[in-house]
Short mmCIF file of C-alpha atoms in Angstrom, two decimals:
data_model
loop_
_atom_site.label_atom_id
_atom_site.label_comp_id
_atom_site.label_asym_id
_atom_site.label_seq_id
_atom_site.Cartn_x
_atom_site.Cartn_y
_atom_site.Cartn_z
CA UNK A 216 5.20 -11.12 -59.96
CA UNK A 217 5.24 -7.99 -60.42
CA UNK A 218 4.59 -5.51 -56.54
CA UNK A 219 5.70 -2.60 -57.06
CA UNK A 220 1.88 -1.20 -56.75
CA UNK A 221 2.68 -2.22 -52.96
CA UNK A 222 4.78 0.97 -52.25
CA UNK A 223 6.52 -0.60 -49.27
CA UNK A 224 6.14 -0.58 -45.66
CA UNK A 225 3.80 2.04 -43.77
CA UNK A 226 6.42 4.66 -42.04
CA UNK A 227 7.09 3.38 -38.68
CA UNK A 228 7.55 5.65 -35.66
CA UNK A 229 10.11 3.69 -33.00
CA UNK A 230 9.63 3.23 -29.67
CA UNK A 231 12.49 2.28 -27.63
CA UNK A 232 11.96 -0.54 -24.40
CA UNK A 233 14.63 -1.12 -22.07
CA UNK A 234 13.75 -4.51 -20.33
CA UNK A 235 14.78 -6.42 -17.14
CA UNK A 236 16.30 -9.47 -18.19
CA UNK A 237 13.81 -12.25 -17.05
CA UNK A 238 11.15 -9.88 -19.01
CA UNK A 239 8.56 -12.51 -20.37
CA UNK A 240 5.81 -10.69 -21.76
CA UNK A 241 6.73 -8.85 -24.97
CA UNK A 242 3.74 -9.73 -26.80
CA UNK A 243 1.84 -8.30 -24.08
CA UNK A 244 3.50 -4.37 -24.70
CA UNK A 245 2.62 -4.47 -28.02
CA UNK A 246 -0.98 -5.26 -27.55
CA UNK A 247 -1.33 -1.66 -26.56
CA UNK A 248 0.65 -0.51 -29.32
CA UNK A 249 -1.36 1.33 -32.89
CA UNK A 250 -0.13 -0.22 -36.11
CA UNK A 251 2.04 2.89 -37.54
CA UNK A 252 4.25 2.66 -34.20
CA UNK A 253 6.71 -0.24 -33.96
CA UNK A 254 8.67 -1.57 -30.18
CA UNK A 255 12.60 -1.87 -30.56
CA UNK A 256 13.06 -4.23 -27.17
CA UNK A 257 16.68 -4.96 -25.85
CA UNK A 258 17.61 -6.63 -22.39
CA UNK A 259 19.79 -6.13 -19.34
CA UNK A 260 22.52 -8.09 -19.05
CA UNK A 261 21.75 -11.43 -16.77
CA UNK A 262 22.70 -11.35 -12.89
CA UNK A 263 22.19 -14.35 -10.60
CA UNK A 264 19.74 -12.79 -8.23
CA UNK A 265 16.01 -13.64 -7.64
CA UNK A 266 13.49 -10.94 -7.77
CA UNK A 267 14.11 -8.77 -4.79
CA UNK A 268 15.65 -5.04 -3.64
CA UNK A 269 19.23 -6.09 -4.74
CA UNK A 270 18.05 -7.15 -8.20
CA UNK A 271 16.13 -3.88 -9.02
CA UNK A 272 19.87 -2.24 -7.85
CA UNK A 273 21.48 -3.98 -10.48
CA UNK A 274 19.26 -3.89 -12.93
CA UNK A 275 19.01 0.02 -12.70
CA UNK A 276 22.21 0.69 -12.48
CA UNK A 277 23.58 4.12 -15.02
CA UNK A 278 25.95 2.56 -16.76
CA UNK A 279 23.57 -0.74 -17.44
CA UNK A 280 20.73 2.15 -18.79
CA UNK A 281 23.37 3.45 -20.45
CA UNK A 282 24.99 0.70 -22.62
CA UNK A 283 20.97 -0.90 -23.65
CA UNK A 284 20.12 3.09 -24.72
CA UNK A 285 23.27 3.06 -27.11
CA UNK A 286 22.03 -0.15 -28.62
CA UNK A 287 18.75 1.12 -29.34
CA UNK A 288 20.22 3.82 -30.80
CA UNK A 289 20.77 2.20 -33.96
CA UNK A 290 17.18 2.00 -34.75
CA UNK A 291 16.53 5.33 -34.05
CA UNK A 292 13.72 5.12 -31.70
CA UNK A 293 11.78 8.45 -30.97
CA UNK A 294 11.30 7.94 -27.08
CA UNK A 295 13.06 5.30 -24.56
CA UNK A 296 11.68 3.49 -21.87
CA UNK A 297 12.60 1.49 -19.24
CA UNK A 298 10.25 -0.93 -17.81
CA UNK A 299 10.56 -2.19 -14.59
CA UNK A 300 8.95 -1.02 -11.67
CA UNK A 301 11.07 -1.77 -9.17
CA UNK A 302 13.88 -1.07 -10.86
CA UNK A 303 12.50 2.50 -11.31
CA UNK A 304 11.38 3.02 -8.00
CA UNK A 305 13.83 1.23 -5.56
CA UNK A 306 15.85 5.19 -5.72
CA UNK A 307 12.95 6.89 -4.84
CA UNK A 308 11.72 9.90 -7.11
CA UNK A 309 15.26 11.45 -6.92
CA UNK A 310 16.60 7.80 -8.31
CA UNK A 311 13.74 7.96 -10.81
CA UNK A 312 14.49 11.17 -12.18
CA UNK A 313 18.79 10.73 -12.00
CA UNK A 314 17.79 7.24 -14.76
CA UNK A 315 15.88 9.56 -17.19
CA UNK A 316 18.16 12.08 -17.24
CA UNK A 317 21.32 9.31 -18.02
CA UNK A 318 19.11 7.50 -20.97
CA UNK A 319 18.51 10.92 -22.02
CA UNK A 320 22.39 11.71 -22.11
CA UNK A 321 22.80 8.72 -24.50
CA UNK A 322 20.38 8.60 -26.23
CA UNK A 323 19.18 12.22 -27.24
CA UNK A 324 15.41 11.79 -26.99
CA UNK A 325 12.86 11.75 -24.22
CA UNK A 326 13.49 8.91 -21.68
CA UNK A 327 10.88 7.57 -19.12
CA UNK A 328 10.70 4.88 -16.54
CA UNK A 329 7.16 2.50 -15.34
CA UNK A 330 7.70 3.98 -11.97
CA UNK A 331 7.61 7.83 -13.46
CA UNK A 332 4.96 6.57 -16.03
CA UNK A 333 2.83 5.67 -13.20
CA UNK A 334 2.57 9.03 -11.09
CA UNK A 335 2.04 10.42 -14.26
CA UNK A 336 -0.99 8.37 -15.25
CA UNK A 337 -2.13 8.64 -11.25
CA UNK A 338 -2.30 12.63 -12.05
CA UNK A 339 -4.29 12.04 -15.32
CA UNK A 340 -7.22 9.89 -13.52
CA UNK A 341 -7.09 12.38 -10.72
CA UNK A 342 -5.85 9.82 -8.03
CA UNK A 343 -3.87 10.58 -4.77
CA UNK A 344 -5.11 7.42 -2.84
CA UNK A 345 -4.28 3.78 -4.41
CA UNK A 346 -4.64 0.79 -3.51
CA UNK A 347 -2.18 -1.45 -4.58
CA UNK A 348 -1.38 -5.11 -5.90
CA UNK A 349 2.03 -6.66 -6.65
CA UNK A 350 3.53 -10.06 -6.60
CA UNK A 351 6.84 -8.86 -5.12
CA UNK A 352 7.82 -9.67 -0.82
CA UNK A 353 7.10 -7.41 1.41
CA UNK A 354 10.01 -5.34 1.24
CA UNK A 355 9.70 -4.32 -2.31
CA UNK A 356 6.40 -3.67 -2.07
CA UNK A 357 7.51 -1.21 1.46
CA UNK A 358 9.79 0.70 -1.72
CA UNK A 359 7.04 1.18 -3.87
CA UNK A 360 5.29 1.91 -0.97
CA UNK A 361 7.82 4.76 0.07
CA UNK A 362 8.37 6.33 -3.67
CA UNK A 363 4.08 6.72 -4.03
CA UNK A 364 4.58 8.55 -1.06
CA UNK A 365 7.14 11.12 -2.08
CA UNK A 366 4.73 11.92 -4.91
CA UNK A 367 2.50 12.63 -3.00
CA UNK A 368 0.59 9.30 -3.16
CA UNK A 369 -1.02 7.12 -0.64
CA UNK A 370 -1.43 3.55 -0.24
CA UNK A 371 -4.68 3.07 1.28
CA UNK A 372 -4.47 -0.90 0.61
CA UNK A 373 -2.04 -3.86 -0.40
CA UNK A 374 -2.03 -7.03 -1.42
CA UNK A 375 1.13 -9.09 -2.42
CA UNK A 376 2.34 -12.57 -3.94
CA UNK A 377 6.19 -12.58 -2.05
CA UNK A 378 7.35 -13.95 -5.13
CA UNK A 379 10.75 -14.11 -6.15
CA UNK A 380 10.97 -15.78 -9.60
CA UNK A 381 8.84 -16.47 -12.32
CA UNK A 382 6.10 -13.61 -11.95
CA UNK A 383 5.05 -13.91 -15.99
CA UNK A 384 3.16 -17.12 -14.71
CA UNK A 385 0.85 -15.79 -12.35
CA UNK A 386 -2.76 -16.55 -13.48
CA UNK A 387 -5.24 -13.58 -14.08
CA UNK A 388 -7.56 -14.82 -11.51
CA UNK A 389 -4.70 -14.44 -8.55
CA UNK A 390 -4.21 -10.90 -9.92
CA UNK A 391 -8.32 -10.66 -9.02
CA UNK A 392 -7.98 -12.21 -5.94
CA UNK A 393 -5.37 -9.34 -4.97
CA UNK A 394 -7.16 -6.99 -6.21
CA UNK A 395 -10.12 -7.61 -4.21
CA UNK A 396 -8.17 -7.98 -0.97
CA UNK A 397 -6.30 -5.11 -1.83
CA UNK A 398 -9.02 -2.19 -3.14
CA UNK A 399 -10.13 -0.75 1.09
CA UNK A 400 -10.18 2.48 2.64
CA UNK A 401 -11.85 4.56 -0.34
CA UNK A 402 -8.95 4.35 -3.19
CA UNK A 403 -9.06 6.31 -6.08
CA UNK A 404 -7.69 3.53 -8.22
CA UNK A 405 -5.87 0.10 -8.00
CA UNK A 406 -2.33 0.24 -9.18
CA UNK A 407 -0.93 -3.47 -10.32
CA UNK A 408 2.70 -2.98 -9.98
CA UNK A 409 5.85 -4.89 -11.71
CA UNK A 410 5.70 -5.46 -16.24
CA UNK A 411 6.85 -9.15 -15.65
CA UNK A 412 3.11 -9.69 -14.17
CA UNK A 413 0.21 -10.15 -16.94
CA UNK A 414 -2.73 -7.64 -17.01
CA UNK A 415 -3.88 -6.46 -20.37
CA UNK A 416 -7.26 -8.77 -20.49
CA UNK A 417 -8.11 -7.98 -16.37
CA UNK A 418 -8.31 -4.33 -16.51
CA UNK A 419 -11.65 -3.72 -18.08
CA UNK A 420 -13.08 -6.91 -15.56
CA UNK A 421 -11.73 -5.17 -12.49
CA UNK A 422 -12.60 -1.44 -13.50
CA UNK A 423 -16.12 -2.92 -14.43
CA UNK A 424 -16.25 -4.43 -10.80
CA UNK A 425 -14.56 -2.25 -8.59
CA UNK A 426 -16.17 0.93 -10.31
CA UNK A 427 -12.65 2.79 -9.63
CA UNK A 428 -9.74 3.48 -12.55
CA UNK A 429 -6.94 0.47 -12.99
CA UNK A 430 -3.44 0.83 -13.75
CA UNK A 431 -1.03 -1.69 -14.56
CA UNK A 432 2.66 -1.46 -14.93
CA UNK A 433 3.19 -2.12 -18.39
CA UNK A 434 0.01 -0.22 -19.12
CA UNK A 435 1.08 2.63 -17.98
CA UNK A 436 4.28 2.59 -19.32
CA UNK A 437 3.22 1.98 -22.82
CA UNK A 438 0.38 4.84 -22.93
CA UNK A 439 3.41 7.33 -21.45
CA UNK A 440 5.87 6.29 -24.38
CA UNK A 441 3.23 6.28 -27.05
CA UNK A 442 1.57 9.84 -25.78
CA UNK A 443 5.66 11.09 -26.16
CA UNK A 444 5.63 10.61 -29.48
CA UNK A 445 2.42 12.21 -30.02
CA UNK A 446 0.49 8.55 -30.54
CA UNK A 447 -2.16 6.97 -28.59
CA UNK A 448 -2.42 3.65 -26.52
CA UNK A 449 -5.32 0.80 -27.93
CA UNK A 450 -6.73 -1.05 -25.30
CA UNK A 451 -10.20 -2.23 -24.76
CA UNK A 452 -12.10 0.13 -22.44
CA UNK A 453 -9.29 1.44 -19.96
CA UNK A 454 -9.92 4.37 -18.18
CA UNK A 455 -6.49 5.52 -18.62
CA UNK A 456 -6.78 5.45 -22.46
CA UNK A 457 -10.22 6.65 -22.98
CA UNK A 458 -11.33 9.18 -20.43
CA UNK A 459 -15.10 8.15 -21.51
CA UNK A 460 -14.68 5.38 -19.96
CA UNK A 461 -13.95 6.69 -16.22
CA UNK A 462 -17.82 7.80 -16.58
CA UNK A 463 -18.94 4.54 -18.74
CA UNK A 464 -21.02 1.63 -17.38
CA UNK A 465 -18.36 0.79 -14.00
CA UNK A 466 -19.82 4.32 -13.19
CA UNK A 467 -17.85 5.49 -10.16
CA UNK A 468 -17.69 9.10 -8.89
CA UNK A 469 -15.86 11.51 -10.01
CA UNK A 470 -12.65 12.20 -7.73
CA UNK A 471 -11.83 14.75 -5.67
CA UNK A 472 -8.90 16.41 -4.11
CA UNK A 473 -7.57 14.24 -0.51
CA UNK A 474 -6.24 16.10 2.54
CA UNK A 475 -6.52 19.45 1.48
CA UNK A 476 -3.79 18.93 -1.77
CA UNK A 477 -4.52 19.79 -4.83
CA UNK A 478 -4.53 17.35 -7.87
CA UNK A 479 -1.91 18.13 -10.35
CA UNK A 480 -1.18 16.70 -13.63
CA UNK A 481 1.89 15.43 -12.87
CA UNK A 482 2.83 14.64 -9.03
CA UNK A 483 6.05 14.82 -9.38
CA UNK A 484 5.84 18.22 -8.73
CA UNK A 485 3.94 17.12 -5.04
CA UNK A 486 6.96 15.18 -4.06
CA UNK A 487 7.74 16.94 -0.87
CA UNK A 488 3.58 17.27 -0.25
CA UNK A 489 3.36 14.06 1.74
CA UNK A 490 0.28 12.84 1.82
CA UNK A 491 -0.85 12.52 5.65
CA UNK A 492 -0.48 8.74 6.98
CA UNK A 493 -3.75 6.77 7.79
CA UNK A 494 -3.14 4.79 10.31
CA UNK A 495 -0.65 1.24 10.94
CA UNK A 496 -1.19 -1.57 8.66
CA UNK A 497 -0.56 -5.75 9.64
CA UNK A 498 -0.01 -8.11 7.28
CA UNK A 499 -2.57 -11.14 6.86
CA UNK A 500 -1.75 -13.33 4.38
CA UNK A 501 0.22 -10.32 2.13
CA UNK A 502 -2.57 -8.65 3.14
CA UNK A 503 -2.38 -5.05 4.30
CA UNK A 504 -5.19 -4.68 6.50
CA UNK A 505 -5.71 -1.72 9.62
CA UNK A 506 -4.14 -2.94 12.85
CA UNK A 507 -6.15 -3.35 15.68
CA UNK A 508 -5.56 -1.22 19.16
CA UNK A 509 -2.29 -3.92 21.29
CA UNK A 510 -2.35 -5.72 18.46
CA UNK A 511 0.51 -7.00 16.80
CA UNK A 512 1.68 -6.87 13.26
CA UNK A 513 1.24 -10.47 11.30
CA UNK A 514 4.06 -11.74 9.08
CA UNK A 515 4.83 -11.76 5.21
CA UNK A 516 3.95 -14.44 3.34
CA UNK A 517 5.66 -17.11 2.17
#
């Protein structure tokens, strides 16, 4: 048979992913991918430790960004990312910056992280107050916490799973349930932290219903990468991907400047602007909820 009238592939512009290794949900990165762009994943190597602060150490280690770069390199991808969010943000925005800058040395192209990815997709929907949803304990939710803050970010609300393994399984409808708890004291968006946990199909429901901007972690980290390379994310009616919809049918407000701070397009730059604090927070069922006046703090969940 004769196909030469086929003319091969489409060109192919590469984007490079630098994975955790218990990363689960590859098919789910490429759903906001365009056909001319193609994902070149690779792994970190495997260490015996369950989800927690130590693992997001190891995992983010230099030399371990270092040695998964210079095995994408062979495929020549046009931008490198690494997603994890916790592995990106457990160094604060200093941390953050210091693993760009060593992909970048190896690999010679633009380098991002989730955690970067996400104050820069905060800055494009306008947002300085988030409320926030993650399935990690208490303490690594604290460090995401902490880096929003030294960009200028703050957590108005929380919700969390204190789960240490096998985060790919959590059901939409406990990402909902979160949510819900999690969107109180007048956020500008909801933030769903950590690429192991499944969000694609629950945006558009919970922008829809909570009339506010949502952001997941490997949402945010594929529209950064593709918008390197001069491409665009697909996704069905995001309000990070298609400003019209931040006006559309959910029809919430448009935002406005917190505290007296401007909004910038990348808060980054606001990293020493702290945003001023609102107030102690209890835990209720990985809840963050106001404390009451003499009333003490509850415990994380288990």
């Amino acid at each position: 048979m004769d196909v030469s009238f086929l003319g091969g592939p489409e060109p192919q512009r590469g984007v490079g992913v630098v994975a955790p290794f218990d990363f689960a949900l590859d098919r789910e990165l490429w759903r906001w991918v365009p056909d001319s762009v193609s994902l070149h994943l690779t792994r970190t190597p495997f260490v015996p430790v369950e989800v927690s602060l130590d693992m997001a150490r190891l995992v983010s280690e230099h030399e371990t960004l270092r040695e998964a770069v210079q095995a994408l390199g062979a495929v020549e991808p046009r931008v490198v990312s690494y997603a994890c969010t916790s592995g990106s943000f457990v160094g604060g925005v200093t941390g953050e910056r210091g693993m760009c800058a060593a992909m970048r040395e190896v690999g010679e192209v633009p380098a991002l992280t989730t955690s970067g990815a996400l104050l820069q997709a905060l800055g494009e929907v306008g947002a300085r107050r988030v409320a926030v949803v993650t399935p990690y304990t208490k303490s690594v939710t604290d460090s995401l916490e902490s880096f929003l803050g030294e960009g200028g970010v703050h957590v108005t609300g929380r919700a969390y799973l204190g789960l240490t393994r096998h985060i790919w399984k959590v059901p939409y409808r406990d990402v909902v349930d979160m949510a819900r708890q999690a969107v109180v004291g007048g956020a500008d968006a909801l933030f769903i932290s950590c690429t192991n946990l499944p969000t694609y199909d629950v945006i558009p429901q919970l922008e829809a219903e909570l009339r506010m901007p949502v952001l997941s972690a490997n949402q945010v980290t594929m529209w950064s990468a593709l918008r390197a390379i001069g491409a665009e994310a697909v996704g069905p009616y995001q309000a990070l991907l298609d400003p019209a919809a931040r006006s559309g049918p959910a029809g919430w407000p448009a935002r406005t400047p917190h505290h007296g701070l401007p909004l910038v397009a990348d808060p980054l730059v606001a990293a020493e602007a702290a945003v001023a604090g609102a107030g102690d927070f209890e835990v209720v069922e990985g809840v963050e909820q106001p404390a009451l006046p003499d009333e003490p703090g509850g415990q994380p969940p288990v």
